[in-house]
Tab-separated table of C-alpha atoms in Angstrom:
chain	number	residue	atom	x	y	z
J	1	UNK	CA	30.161	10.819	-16.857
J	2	UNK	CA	26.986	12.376	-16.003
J	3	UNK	CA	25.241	13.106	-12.643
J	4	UNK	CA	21.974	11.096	-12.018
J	5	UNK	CA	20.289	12.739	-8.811
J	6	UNK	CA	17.590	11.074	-7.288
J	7	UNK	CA	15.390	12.910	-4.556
J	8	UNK	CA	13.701	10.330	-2.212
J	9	UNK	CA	15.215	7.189	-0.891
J	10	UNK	CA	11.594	5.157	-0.902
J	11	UNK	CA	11.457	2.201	-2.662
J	12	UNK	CA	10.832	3.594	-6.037
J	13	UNK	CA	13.942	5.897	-5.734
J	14	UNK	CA	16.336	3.382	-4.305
J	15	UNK	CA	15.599	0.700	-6.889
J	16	UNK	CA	16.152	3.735	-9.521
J	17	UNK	CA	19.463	3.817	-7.798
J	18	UNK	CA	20.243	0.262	-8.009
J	19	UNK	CA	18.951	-0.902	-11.424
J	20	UNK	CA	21.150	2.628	-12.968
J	21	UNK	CA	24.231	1.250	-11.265
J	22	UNK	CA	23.887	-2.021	-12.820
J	23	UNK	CA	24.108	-0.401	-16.276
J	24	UNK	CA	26.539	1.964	-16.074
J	25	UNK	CA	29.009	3.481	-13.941
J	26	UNK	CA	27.557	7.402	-13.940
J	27	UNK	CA	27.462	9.051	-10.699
J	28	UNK	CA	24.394	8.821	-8.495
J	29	UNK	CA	23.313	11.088	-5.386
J	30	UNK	CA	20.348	9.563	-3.416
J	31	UNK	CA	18.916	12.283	-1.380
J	32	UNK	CA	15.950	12.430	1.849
J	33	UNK	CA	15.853	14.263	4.574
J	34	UNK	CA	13.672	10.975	6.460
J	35	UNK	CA	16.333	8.855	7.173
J	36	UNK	CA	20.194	8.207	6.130
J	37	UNK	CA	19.316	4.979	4.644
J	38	UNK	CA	16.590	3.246	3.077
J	39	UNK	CA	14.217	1.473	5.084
J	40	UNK	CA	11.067	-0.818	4.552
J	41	UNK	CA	8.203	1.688	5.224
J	42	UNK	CA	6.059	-1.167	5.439
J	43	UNK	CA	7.542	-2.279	8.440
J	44	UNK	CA	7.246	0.836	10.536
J	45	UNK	CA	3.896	-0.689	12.462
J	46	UNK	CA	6.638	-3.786	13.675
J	47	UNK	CA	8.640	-0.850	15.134
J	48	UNK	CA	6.274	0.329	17.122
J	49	UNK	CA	4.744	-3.143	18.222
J	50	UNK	CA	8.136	-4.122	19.441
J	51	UNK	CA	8.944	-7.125	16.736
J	52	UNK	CA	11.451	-5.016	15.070
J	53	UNK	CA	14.304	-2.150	15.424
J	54	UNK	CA	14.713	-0.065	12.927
J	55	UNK	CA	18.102	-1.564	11.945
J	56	UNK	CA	16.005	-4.834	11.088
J	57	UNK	CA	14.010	-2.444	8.686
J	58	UNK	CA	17.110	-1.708	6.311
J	59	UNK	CA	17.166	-4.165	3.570
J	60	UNK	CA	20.952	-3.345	2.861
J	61	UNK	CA	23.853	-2.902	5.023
J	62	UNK	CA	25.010	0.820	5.351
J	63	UNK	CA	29.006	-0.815	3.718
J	64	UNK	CA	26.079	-1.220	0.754
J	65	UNK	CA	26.249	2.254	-0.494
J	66	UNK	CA	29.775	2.761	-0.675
J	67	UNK	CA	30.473	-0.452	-2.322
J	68	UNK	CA	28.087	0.262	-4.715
J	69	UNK	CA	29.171	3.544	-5.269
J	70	UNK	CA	25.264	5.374	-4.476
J	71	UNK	CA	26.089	8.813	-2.411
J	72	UNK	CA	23.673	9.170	0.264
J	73	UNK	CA	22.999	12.948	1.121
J	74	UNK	CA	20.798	13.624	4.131
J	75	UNK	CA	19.228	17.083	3.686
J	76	UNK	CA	15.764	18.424	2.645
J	77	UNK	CA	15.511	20.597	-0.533
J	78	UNK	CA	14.170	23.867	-0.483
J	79	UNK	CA	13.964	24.149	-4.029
J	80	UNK	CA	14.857	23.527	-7.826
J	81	UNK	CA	16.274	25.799	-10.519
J	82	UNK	CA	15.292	23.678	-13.506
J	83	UNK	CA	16.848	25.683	-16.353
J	84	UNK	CA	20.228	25.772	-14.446
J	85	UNK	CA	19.960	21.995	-13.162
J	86	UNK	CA	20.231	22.350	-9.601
J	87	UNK	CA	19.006	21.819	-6.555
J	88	UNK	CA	19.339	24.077	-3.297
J	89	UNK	CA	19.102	22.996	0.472
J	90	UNK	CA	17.893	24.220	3.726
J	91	UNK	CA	21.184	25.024	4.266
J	92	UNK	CA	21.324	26.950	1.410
J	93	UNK	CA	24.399	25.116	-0.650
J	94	UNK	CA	23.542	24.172	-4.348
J	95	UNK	CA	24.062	20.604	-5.994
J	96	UNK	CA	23.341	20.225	-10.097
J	97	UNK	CA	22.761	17.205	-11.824
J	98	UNK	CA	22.478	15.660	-15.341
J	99	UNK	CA	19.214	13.802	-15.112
J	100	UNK	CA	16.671	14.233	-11.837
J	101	UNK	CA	14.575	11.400	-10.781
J	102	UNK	CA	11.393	12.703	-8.309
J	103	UNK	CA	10.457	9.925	-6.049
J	104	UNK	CA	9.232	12.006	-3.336
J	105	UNK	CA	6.667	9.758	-1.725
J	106	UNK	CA	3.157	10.640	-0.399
J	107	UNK	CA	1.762	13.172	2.528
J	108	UNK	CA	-0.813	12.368	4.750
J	109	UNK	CA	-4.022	13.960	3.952
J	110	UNK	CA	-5.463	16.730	6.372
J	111	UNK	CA	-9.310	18.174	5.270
J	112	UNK	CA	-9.602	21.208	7.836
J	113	UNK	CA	-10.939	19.413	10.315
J	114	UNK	CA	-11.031	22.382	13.672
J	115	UNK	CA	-8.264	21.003	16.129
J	116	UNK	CA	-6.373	19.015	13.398
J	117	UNK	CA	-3.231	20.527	14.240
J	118	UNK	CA	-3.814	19.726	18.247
J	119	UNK	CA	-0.558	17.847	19.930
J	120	UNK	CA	-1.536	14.149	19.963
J	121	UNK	CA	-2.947	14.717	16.624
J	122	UNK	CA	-1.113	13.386	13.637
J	123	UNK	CA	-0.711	10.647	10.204
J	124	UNK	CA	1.172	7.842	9.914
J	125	UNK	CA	3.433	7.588	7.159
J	126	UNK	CA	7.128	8.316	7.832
J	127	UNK	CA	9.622	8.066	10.291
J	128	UNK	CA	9.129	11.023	11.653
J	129	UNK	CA	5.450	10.345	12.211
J	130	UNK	CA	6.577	6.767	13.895
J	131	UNK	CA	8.459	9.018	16.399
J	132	UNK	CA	5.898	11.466	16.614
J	133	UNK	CA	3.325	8.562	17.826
J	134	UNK	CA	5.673	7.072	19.866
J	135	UNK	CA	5.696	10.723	21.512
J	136	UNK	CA	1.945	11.273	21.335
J	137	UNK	CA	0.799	7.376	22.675
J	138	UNK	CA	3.121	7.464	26.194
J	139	UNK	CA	0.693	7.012	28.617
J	140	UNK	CA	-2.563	7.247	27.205
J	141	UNK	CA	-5.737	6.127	27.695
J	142	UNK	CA	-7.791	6.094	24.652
J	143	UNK	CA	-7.479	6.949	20.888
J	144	UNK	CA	-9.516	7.431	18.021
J	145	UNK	CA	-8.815	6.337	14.522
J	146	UNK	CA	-10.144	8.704	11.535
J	147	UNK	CA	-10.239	6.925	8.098
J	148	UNK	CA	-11.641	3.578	7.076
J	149	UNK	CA	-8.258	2.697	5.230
J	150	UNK	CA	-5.050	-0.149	5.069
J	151	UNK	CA	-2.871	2.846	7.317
J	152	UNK	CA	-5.995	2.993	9.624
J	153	UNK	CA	-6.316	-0.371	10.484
J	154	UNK	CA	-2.896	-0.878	10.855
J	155	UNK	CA	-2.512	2.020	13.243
J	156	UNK	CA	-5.625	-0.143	15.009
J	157	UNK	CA	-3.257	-2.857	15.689
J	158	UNK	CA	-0.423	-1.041	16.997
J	159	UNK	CA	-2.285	1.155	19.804
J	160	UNK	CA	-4.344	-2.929	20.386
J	161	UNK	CA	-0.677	-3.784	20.951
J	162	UNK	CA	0.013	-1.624	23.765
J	163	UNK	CA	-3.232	-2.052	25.237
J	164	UNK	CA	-4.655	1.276	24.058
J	165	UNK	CA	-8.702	1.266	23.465
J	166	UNK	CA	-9.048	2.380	19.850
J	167	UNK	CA	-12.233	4.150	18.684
J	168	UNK	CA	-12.410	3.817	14.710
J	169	UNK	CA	-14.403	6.508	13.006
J	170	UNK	CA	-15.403	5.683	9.144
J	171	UNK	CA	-17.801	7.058	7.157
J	172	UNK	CA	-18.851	4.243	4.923
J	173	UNK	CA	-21.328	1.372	6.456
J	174	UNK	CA	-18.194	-0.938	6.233
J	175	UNK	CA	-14.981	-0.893	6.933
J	176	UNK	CA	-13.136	-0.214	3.315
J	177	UNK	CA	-16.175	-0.647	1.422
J	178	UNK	CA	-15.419	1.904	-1.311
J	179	UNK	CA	-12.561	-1.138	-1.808
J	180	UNK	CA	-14.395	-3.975	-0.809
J	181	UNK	CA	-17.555	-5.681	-1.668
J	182	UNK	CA	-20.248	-5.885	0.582
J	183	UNK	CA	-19.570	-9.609	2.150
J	184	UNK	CA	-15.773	-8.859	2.651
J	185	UNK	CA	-16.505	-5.271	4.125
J	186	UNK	CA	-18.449	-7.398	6.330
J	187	UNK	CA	-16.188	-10.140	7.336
J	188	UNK	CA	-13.478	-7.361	8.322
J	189	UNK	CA	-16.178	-5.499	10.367
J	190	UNK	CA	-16.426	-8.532	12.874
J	191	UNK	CA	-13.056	-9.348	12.674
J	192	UNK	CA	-12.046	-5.780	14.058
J	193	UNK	CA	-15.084	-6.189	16.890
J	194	UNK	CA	-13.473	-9.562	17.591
J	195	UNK	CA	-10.459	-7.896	18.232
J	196	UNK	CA	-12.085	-5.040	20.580
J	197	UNK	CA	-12.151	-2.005	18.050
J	198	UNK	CA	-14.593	0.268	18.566
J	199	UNK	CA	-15.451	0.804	14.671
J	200	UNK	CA	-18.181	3.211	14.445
J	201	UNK	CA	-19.144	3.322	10.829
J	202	UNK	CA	-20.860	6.064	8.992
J	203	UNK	CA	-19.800	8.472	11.565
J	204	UNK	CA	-18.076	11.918	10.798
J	205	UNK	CA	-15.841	13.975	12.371
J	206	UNK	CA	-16.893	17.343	13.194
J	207	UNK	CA	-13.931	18.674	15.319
J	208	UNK	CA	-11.284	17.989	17.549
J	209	UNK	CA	-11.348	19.948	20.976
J	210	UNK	CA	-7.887	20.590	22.798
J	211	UNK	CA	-7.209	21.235	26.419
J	212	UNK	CA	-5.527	24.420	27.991
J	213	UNK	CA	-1.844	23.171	27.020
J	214	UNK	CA	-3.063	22.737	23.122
J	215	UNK	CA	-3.332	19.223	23.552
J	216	UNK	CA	-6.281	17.108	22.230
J	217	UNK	CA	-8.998	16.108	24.872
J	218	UNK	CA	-11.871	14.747	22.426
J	219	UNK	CA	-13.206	14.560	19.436
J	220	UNK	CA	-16.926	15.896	18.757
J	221	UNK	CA	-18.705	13.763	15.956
J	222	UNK	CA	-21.231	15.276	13.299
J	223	UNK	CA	-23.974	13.833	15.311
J	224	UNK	CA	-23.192	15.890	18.363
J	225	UNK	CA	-21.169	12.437	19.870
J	226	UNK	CA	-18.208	13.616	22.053
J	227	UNK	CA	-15.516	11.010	22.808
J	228	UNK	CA	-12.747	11.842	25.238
J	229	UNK	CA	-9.512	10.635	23.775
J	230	UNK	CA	-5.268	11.418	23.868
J	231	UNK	CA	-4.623	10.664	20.628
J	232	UNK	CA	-6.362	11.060	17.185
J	233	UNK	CA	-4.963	9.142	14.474
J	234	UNK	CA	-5.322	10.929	10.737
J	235	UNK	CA	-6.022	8.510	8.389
J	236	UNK	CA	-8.031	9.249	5.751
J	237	UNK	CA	-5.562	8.231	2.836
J	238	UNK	CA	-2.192	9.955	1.241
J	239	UNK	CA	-1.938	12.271	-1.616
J	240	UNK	CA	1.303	13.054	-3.716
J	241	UNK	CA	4.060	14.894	-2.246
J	242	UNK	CA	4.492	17.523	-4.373
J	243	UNK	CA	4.250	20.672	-2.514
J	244	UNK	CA	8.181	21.690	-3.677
J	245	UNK	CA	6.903	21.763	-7.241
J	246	UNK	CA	3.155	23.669	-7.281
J	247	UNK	CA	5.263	27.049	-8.316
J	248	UNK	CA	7.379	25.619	-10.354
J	249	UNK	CA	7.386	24.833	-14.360
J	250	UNK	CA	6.778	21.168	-13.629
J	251	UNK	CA	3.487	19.979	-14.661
J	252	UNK	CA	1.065	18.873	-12.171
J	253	UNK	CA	-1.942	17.690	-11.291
J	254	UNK	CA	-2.835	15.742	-8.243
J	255	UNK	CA	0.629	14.630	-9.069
J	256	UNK	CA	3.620	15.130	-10.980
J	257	UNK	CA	2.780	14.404	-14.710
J	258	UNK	CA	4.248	11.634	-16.669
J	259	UNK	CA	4.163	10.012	-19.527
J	260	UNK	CA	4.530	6.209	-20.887
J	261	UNK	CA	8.268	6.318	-20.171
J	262	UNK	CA	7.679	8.573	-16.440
J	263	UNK	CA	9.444	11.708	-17.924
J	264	UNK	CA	8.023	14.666	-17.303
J	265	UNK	CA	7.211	17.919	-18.991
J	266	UNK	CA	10.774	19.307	-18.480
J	267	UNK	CA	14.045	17.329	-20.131
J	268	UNK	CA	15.951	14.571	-18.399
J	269	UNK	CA	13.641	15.164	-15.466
J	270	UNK	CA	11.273	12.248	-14.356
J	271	UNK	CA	8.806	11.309	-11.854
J	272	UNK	CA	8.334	8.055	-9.793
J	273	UNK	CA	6.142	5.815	-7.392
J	274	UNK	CA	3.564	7.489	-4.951
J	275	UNK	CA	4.041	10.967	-6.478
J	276	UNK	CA	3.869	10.237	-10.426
J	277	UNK	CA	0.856	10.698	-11.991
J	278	UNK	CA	0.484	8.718	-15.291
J	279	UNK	CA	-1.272	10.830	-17.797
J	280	UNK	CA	-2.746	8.091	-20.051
J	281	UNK	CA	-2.716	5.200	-17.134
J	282	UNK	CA	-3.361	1.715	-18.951
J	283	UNK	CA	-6.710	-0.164	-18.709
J	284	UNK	CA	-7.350	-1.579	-15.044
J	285	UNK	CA	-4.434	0.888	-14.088
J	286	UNK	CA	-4.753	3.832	-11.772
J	287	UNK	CA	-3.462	7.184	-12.653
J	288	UNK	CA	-1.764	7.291	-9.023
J	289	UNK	CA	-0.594	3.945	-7.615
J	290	UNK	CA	0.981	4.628	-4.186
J	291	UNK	CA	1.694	0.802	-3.130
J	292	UNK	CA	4.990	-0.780	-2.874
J	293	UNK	CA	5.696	-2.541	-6.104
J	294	UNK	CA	4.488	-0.053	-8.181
J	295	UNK	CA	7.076	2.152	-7.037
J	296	UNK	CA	9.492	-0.817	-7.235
J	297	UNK	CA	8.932	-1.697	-11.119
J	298	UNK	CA	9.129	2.301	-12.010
J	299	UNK	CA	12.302	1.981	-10.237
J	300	UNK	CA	13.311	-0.393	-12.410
J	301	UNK	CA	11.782	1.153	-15.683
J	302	UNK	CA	12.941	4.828	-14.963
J	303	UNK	CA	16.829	3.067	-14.833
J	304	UNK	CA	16.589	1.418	-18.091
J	305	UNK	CA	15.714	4.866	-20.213
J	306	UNK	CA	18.263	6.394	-17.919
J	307	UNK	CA	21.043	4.560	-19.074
J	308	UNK	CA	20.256	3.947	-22.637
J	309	UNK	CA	17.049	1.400	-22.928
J	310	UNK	CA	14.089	3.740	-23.936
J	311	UNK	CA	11.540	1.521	-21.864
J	312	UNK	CA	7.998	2.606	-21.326
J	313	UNK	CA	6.196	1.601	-17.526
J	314	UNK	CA	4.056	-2.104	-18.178
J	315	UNK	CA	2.888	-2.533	-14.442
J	316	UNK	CA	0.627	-5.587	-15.819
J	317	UNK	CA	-2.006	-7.033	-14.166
J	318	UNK	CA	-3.353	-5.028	-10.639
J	319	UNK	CA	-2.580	-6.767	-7.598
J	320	UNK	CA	-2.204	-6.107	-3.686
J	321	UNK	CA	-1.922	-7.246	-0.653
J	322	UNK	CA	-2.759	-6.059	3.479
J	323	UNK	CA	-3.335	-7.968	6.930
J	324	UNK	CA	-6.596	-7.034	8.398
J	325	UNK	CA	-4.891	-8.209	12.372
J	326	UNK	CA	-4.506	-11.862	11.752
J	327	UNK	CA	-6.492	-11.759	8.157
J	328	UNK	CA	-4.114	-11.553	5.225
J	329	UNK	CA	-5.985	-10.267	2.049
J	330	UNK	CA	-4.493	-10.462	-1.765
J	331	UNK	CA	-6.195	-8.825	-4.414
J	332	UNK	CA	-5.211	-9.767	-8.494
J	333	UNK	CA	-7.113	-7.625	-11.018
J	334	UNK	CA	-10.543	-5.978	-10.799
J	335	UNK	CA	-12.746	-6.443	-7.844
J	336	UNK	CA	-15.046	-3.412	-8.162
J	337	UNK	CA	-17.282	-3.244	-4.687
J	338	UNK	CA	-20.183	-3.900	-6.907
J	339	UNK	CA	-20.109	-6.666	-9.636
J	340	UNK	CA	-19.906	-4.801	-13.124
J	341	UNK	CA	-23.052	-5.243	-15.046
J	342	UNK	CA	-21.414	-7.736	-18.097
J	343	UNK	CA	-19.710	-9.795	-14.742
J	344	UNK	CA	-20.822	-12.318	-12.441
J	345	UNK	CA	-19.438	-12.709	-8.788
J	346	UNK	CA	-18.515	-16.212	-6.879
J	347	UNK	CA	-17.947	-15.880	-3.624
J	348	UNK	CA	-17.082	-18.875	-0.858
J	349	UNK	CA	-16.693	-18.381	3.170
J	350	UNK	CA	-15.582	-20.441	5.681
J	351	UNK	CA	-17.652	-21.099	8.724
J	352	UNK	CA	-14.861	-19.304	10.763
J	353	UNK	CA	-15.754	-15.702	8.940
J	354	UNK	CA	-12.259	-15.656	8.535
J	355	UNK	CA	-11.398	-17.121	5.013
J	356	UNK	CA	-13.374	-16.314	2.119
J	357	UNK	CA	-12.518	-16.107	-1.395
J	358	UNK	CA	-14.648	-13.898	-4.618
J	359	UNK	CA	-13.843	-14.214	-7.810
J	360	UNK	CA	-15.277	-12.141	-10.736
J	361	UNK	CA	-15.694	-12.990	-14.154
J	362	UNK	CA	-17.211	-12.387	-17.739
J	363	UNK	CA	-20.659	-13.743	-17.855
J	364	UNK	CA	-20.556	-14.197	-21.723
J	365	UNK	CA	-16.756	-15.178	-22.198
J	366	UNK	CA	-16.340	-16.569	-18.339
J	367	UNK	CA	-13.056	-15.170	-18.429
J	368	UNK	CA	-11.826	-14.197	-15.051
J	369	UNK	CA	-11.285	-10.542	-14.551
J	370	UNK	CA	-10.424	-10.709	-10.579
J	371	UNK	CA	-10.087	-12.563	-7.554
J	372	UNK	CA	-10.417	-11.365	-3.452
J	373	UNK	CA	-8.795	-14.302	-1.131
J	374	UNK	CA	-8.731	-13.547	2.540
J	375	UNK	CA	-6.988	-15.851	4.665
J	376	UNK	CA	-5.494	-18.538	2.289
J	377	UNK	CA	-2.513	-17.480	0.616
J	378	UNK	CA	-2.124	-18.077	-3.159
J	379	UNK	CA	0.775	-17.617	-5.562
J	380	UNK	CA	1.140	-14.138	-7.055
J	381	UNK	CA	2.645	-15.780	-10.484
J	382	UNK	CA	-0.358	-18.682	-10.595
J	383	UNK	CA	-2.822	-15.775	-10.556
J	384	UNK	CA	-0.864	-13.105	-12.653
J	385	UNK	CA	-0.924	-15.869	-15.325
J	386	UNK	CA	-4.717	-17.048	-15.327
J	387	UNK	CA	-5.918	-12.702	-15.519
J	388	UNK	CA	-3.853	-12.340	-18.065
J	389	UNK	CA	-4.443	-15.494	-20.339
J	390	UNK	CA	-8.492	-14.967	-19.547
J	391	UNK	CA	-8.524	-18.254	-18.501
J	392	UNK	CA	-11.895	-19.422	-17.701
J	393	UNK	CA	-13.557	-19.137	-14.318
J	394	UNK	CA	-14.182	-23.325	-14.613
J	395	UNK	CA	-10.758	-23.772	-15.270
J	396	UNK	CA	-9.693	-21.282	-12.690
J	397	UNK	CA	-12.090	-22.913	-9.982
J	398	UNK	CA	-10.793	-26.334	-10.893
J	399	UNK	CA	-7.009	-25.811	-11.021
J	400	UNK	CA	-6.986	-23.780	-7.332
J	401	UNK	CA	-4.860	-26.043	-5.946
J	402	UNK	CA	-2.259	-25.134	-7.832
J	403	UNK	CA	-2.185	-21.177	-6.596
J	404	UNK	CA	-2.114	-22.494	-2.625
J	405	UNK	CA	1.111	-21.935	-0.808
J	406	UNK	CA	-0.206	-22.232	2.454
J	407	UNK	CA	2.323	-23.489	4.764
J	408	UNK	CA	2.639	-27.864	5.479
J	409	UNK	CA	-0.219	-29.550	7.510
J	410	UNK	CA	-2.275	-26.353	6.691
J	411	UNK	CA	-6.346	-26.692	6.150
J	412	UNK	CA	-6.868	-26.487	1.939
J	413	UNK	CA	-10.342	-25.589	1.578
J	414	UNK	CA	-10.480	-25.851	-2.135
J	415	UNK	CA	-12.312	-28.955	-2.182
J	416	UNK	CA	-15.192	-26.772	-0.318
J	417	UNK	CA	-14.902	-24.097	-2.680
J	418	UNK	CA	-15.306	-26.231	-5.418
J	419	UNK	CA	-18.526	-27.835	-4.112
J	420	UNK	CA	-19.603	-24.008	-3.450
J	421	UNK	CA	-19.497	-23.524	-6.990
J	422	UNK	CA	-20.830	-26.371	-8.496
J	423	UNK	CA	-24.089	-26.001	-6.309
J	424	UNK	CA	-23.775	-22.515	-7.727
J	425	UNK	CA	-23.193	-22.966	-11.077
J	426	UNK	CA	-24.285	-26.787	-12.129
J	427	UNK	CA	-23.585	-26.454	-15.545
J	428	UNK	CA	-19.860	-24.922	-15.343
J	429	UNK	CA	-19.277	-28.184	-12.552
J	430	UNK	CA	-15.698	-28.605	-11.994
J	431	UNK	CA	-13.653	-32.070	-10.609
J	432	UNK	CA	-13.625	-31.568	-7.168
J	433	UNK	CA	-10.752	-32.642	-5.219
J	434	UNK	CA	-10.883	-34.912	-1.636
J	435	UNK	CA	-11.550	-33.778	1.729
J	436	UNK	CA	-8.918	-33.269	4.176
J	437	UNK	CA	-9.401	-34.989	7.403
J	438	UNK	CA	-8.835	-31.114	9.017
J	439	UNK	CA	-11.399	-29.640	6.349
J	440	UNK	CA	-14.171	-32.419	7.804
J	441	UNK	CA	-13.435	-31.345	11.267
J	442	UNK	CA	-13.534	-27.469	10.464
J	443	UNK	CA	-16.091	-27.402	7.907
């Protein structure tokens, strides 16, 4: 019986954990020093905005584990001795394994920024960090946001939860426009102003001044603008968490190297979610792909080579998903923030700036390459399917029906998005399907 270590408890390394035990009956040690069990990191903004406890957060009761038969160790790791297979703790004892599975996560980024290291100044990523604002927030009366980003905006809506006037400082003109194209950029900028953000856009930071007691007191812009705040919020994107490995023999870049099947340079050592780094990432793939399901499905991969099924990583066809406040956005395939050249964009809105819908797709084959939807949700599988057969944007237009799962007695606005693009594009014109009696009222 070997020993299968895994070092994070995230999503990528508990499904690891899982998917190995269903094979086989090896021994497995999950280790983190965040938590003693896994948790939906997703669902750390609920914490704070009072809709959930943290118990809520844990998709498996703690009996789990032991049934199971997954050791939980709750320690941080100093450091790895790869030739002798084993890894040492802060409090100094050794462990060895068999096989080592990395799924160490992500770090907030810091730039340098004078004052970044202030009290009241921090990221948002772990638990830790949840405390650590929970700390830093008590009583405050302003904040400031750094980072035009999905952990941005969500930090927005927990200090708008408490009350707390939020500044948002981004460099772009929109908010996520090296994401988003120009129109949806747009519709999220007055959605946050509807919501009273502050969002400043192409604004940088030059410093953050502290008080006497090494506390932050403001934050001084590149233009010479000085707003008084308690809190500064960090978020201007993650990078790998790989500072245990820079010295080491393990192969990195901006993360840990893998290949096709995420092993890495050394033997029966592998690397997974936010801190893997694919070295030939597939087409419409990232290199680095710190979102959930990506760590999920490498999980899953990572388990089957374990345990005897040589299986290289097929993550498929990009997709996504955020809430923008009370705007839920999905993403499937490419949506470039400007249309590629051999591409044509179709984009619909609803009079509410609240909805809108672009779809991109080959101008000479018509095939659809992506789709934006903001406000309507749409089936993951329905979408997954059309990308991936090419099927064409007149099809696509005329079947959208079929992707809506918007709850019962909800508006469906497809009818108006069909008549969108047929005064668009006469001669792809699709059927278009009745008017609801809400649609008339709304439209």
């Amino acid at each position: 019986m070997q020993h299968i270590v895994i070092l994070g408890n995230g999503i990528a390394g508990i499904t690891a954990a899982r998917h190995i035990r269903k094979h086989g009956d090896d021994r497995i040690t999950v280790i983190s020093g965040e938590t003693d069990h896994f948790f939906s990191r997703t669902a750390l903004m609920y914490i704070y905005m009072g809709h959930m406890k943290y118990e809520h957060t844990k998709p498996y009761e703690d009996w789990f584990w032991v049934k199971n038969k997954i050791d939980l160790k709750k320690a941080w790791v100093t450091s790895i001795d790869f030739e002798q297979k084993s890894l040492h703790f802060d409090s100094n004892e050794p462990m060895t394994y068999d096989q080592l599975v990395i799924a160490t996560g992500s770090v907030s980024n810091k730039f340098g920024w004078p004052g970044q290291d202030l009290k009241g100044v921090q990221g948002l990523y772990s638990m830790q960090d949840l405390e650590l604002m929970e700390e830093n927030t008590q009583g405050i009366k302003h904040a400031v946001i750094l980072g035009g980003g999905l952990i941005g905006v969500e930090m927005a809506e927990m200090l708008h939860s408490r009350h707390i006037p939020v500044t948002y400082l981004i460099r772009e003109k929109h908010f996520w426009d090296n994401m988003l194209p120009l129109e949806e950029a747009t519709m999220i900028d007055h959605h946050l102003a509807e919501q009273g953000i502050d969002l400043r856009s192409e604004t940088e930071l030059e410093e953050i001044l502290g008080d006497d007691e090494g506390r932050v007191k403001a934050v001084k812009t590149k233009s010479g603008a000085v707003i008084e705040c308690q809190f500064v919020g960090l978020t201007v994107g993650v990078s790998p968490n790989i500072g245990l490995f820079k010295d080491s023999p393990l192969h990195t870049d901006r993360g840990i190297l893998v290949d096709e099947f995420l092993q890495t340079n050394i033997p029966n050592v592998y690397a997974i979610g936010d801190c893997a780094q694919l070295k030939r990432p597939l087409p419409h793939r990232r290199a680095i792909e710190a979102v959930w399901y990506a760590g999920r499905m490498m999980g899953e991969t990572v388990a089957q080579t374990i345990t005897g099924t040589r299986t290289s990583y097929q993550p498929g066809v990009w997709f996504n998903s955020a809430k923008f406040f009370d705007i839920e956005y999905q993403n499937y395939g490419v949506v470039p923030p400007e249309c590629p050249a051999d591409c044509t964009a179709f984009y619909w809105e609803a009079g509410d700036k609240k909805k809108c819908i672009k779809v991109i797709f080959d101008t000479s084959t018509l095939a659809v390459k992506g789709v934006n939807i903001f406000g309507i949700r749409n089936r993951h599988e329905v979408w997954d399917d059309w990308i991936s057969k090419g099927k064409s944007i007149r099809y696509v237009i005329e079947n959208l029906p079929k992707a809506n799962f918007d709850p019962e007695f909800s508006t469906h606005w497809e009818g108006d998005i069909q008549r969108k693009f047929n005064a668009a594009f006469p001669d792809l014109e699709v059927s278009v399907g009745k008017k609801s009696f809400l649609e008339k009222i709304l439209s």
